[in-house]
Coordinates of C-alpha atoms and ligand atoms in Angstrom, one line a residue:
X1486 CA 9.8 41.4 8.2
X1487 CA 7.9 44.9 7.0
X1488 CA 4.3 44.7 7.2
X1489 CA 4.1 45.6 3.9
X1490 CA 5.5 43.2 2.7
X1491 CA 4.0 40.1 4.9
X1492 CA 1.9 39.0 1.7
X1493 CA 3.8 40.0 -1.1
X1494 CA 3.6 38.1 -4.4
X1495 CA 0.8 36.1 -2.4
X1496 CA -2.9 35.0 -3.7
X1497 CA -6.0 34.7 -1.5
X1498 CA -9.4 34.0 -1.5
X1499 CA -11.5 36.3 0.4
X1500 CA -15.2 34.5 1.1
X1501 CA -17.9 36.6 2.8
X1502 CA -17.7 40.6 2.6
X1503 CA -21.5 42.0 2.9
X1504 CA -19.9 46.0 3.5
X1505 CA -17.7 47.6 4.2
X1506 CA -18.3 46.6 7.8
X1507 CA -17.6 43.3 7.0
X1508 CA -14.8 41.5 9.2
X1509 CA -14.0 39.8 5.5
X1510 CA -13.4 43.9 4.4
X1511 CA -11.3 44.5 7.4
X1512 CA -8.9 41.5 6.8
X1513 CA -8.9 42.2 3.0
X1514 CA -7.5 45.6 3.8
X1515 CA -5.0 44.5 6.1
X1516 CA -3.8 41.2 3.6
X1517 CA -3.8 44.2 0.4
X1518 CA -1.4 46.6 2.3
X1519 CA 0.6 44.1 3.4
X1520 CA 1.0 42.7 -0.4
X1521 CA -0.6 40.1 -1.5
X1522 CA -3.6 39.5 -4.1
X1523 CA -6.9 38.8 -3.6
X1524 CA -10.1 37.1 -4.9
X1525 CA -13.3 37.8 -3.4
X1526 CA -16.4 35.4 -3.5
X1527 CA -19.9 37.1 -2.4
X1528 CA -22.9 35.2 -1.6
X1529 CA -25.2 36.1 -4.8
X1530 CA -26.5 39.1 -6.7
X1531 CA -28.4 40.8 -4.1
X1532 CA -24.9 41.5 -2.9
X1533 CA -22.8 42.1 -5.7
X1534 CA -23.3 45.5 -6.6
X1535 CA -22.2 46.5 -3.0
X1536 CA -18.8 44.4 -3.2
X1537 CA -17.9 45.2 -6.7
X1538 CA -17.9 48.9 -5.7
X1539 CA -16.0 48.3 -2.5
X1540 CA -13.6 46.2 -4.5
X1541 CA -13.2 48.6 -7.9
X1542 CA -12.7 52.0 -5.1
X1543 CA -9.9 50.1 -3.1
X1544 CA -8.3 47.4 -4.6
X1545 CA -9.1 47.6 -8.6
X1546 CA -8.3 44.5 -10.5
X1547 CA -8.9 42.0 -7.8
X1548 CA -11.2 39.2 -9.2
X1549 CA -14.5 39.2 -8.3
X1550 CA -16.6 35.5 -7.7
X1551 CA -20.4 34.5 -6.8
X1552 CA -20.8 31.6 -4.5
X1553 CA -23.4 30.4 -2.0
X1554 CA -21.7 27.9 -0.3
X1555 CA -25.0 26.0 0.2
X1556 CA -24.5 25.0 -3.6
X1557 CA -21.7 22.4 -4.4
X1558 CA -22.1 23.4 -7.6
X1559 CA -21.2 27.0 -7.1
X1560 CA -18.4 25.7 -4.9
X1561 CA -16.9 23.8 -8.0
X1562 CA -17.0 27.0 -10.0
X1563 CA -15.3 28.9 -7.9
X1564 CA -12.1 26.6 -8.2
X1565 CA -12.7 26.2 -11.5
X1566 CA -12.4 30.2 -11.9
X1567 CA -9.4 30.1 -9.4
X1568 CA -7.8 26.9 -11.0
X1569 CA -8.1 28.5 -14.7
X1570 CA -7.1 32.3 -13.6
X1571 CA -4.6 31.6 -11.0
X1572 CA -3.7 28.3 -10.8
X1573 CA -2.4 28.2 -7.7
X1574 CA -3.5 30.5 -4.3
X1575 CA -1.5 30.3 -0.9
X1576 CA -4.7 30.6 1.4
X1577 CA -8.4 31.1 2.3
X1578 CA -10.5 33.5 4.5
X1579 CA -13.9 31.5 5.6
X1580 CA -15.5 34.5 7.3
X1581 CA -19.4 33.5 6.4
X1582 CA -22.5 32.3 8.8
X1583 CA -26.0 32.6 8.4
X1584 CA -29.2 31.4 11.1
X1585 CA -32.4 32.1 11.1
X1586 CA -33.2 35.1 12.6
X1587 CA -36.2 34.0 14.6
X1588 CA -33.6 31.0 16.3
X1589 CA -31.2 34.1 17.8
X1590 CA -33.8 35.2 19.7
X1591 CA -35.2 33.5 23.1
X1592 CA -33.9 29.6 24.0
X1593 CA -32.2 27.3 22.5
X1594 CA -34.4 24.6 23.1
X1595 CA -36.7 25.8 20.6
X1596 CA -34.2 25.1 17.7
X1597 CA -36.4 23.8 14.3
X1598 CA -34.3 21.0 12.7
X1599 CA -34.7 23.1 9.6
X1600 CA -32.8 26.1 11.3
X1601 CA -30.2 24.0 13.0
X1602 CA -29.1 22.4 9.5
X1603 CA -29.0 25.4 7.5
X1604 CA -27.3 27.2 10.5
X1605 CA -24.5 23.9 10.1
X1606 CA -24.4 23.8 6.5
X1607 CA -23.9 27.8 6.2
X1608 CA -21.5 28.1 8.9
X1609 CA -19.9 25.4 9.4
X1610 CA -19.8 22.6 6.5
X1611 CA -19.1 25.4 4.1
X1612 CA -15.4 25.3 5.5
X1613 CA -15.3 21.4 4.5
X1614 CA -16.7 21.9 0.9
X1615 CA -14.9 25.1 0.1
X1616 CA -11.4 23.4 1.5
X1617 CA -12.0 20.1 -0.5
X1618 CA -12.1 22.0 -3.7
X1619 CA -9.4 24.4 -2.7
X1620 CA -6.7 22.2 -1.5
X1621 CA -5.2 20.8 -4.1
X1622 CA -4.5 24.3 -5.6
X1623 CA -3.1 25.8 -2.4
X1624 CA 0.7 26.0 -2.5
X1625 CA 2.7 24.5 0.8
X1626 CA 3.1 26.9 3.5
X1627 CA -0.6 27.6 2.7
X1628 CA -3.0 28.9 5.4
X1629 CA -7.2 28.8 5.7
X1630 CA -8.6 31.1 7.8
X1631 CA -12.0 31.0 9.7
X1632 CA -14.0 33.1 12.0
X1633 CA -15.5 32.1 15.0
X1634 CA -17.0 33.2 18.2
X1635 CA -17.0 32.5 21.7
X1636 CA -20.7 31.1 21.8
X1637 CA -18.9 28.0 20.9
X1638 CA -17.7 26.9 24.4
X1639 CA -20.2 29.0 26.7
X1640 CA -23.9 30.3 26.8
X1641 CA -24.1 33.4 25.3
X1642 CA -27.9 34.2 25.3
X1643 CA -29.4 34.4 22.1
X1644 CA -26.5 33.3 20.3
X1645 CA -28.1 29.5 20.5
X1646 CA -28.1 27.5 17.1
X1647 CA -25.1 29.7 15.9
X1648 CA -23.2 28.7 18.9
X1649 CA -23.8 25.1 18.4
X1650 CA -22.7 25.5 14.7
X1651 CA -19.7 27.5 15.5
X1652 CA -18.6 24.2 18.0
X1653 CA -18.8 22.5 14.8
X1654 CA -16.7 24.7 13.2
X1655 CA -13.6 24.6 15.5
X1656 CA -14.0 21.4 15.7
X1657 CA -13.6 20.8 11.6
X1658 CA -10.8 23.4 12.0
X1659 CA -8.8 21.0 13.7
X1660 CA -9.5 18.1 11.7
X1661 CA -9.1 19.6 8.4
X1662 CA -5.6 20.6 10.3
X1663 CA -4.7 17.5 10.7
X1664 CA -5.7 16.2 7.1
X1665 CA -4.0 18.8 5.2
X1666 CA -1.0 20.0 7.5
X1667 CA 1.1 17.0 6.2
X1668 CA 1.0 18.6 2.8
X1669 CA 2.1 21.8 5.1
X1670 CA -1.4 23.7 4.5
X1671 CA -2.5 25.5 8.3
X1672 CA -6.1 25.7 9.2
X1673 CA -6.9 27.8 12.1
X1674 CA -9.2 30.4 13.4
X1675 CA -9.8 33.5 14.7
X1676 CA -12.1 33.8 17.6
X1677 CA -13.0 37.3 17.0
X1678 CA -15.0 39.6 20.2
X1679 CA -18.2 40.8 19.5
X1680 CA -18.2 43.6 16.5
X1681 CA -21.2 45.3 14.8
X1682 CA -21.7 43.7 11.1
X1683 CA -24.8 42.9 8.8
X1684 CA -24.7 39.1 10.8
X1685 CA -24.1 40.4 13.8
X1686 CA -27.7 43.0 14.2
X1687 CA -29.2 39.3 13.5
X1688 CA -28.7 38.7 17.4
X1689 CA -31.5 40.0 19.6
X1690 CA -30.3 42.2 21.8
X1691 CA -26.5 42.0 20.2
X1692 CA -25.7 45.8 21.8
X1693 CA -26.7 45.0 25.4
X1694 CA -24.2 42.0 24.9
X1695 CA -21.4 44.5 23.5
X1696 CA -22.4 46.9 26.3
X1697 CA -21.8 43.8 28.9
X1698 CA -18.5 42.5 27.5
X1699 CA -17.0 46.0 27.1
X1700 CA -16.8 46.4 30.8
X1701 CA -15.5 42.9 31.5
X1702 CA -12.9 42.0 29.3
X1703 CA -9.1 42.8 30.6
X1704 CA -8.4 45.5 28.4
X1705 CA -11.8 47.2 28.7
X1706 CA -12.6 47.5 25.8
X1707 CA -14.0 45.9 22.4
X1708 CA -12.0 44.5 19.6
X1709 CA -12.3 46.1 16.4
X1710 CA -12.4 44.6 13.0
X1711 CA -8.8 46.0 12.1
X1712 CA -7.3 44.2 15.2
X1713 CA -9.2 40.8 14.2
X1714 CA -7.7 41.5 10.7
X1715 CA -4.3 41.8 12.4
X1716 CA -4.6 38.5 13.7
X1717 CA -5.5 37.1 10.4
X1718 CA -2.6 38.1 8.7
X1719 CA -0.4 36.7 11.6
X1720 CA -2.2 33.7 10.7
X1721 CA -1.7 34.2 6.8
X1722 CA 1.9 35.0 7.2
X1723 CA 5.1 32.6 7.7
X1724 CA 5.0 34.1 11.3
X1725 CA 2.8 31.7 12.6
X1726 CA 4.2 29.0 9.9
X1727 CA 3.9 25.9 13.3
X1728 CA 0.4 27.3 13.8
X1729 CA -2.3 25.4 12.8
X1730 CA -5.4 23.7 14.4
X1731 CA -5.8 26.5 16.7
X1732 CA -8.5 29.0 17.5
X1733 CA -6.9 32.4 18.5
X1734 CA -8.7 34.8 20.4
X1735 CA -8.8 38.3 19.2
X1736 CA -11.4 39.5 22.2
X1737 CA -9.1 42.0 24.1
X1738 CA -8.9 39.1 26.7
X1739 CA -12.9 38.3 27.3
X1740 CA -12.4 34.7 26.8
X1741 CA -10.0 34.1 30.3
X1742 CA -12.5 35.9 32.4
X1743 CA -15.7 34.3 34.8
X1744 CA -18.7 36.0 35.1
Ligands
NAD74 P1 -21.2 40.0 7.7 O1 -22.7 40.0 7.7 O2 -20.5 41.2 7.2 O3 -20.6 38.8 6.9 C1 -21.3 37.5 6.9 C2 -21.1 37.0 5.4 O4 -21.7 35.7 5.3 C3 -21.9 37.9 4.4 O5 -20.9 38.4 3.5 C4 -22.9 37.0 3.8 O6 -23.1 37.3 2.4 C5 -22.1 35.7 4.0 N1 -23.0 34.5 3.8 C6 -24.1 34.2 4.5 N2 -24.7 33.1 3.9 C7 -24.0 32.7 2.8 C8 -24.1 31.8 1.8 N3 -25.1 30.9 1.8 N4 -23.1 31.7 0.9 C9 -22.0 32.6 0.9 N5 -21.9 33.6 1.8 C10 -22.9 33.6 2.8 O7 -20.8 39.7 9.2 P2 -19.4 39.5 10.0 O8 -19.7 39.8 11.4 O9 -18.3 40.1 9.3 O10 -19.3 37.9 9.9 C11 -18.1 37.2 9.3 C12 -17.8 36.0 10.2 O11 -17.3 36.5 11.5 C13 -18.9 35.1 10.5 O12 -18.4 33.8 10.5 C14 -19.3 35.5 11.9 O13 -20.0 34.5 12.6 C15 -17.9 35.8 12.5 N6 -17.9 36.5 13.7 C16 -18.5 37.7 13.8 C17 -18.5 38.4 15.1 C18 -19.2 39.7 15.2 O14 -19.5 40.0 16.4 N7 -19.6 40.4 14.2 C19 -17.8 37.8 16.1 C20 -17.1 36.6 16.0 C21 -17.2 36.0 14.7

């Protein structure tokens, strides 16, 4: 199969570029040259301007959605919108997370209950709300895509209520695989290596953790956003069609190594 033609004559919902450093950029790139259609949701007005100029320079005519996945009600719109211009989509990229800034700095233990539930409902319920209302629309052979980070399964310092939320998240990637894959829909996700983003300057001290993992991982080097984009269409395309429920590493090897 021709990469450029992976996608073709497929619709996607793209949910969380910021900029053009965005992860959710990256993968849009890679899923528009490779053929297929796109939607993009952004978070609220304060980023609009940004996206709608990033979207009208590169890939004119794609539609263009708010939504703050904190709000079921903006949650319903969006489907609505998708449900009345589309009808039907063949997949999802979830690539959206928010914490306090003040609880990715210092120890865990210090979480607020505040910060912990906005730091679930953010990053990871927002894959359960968004999928509910999406399902029924996506077409079999479907695929929803999240990102994720390695702060799930070990200490990564400052990382803290994130990390805890991101467990949550690979968790509800495998059982929203299990619900949905007997109507042949995939949910997996792509545990992507450190990468500096908007979210990611949220971390205290997030380039002496880049400078640490650069020397350690197999390759030795970092992953870049096109390479975590690479292994988002993989999981968008019919290449990976007995694929779901997983979380695949796109960290140039970090996540096999000790300290
Ligand atoms: P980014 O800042 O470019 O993207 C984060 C997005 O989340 C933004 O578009 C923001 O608007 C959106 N968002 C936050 N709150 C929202 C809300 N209430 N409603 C809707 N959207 C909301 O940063 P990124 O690094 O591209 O992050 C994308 C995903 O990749 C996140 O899930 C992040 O945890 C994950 N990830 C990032 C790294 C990294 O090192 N940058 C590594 C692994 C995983």
């Amino acid at each position: 199969m021709n990469v450029d033609q992976m996608l073709s004559g497929k619709k996607f919902l793209i949910m969380g570029v910021a900029n053009q450093r965005s992860i959710a950029w990256a993968i849009a790139k890679a899923f528009s040259s490779a053929g297929a259609e796109l939607a993009f949701s952004y978070q609220n007005e304060r980023f609009k301007g940004k996206v709608e100029k990033l979207v009208e320079e590169e890939m004119a005519g794609s539609l263009l959605l708010p939504c703050d996945v904190t709000d079921d009600s903006a949650i319903d719109n969006l489907a609505a919108i998708i449900k009345e211009k589309w009808g039907a989509l063949h997949g999802v990229v979830h690539s959206l997370a928010y914490a306090k800034k003040e609880e990715l700095d210092g120890q865990y233990l210090n979480t607020s209950r505040e910060g912990f539930l906005l730091a679930q409902n953010i990053s990871a319920y927002s894959l359960t709300a968004v999928t509910n209302r999406l399902y029924p629309m996506i077409k079999k052979g479907g695929s929803i895509i999240t990102l994720t980070f390695q702060g799930s399964e070990r200490v990564v310092p400052n990382y803290n209520v994130m990390g805890v939320a991101k467990a949550s998240l690979e968790a509800s990637v495998r059982y929203l695989a299990a619900d949905l894959g007997p109507m042949g829909i995939r949910v997996n996700a792509v545990s992507a290596g450190p990468i500096r983003t908007l979210s990611a300057k949220g971390v205290k001290d997030f380039n002496r953790l880049l400078e640490g993992v650069e020397d350690k991982t197999p390759l030795r080097r970092l992953a870049d956003a096109d390479e975590v984009a690479g292994t988002a269409l993989f999981l968008a395309s019919e290449l990976s069609s007995s694929v779901t429920g997983t979380i695949l590493y796109a960290d140039c090897g970090y996540n096999i190594m000790g300290n």
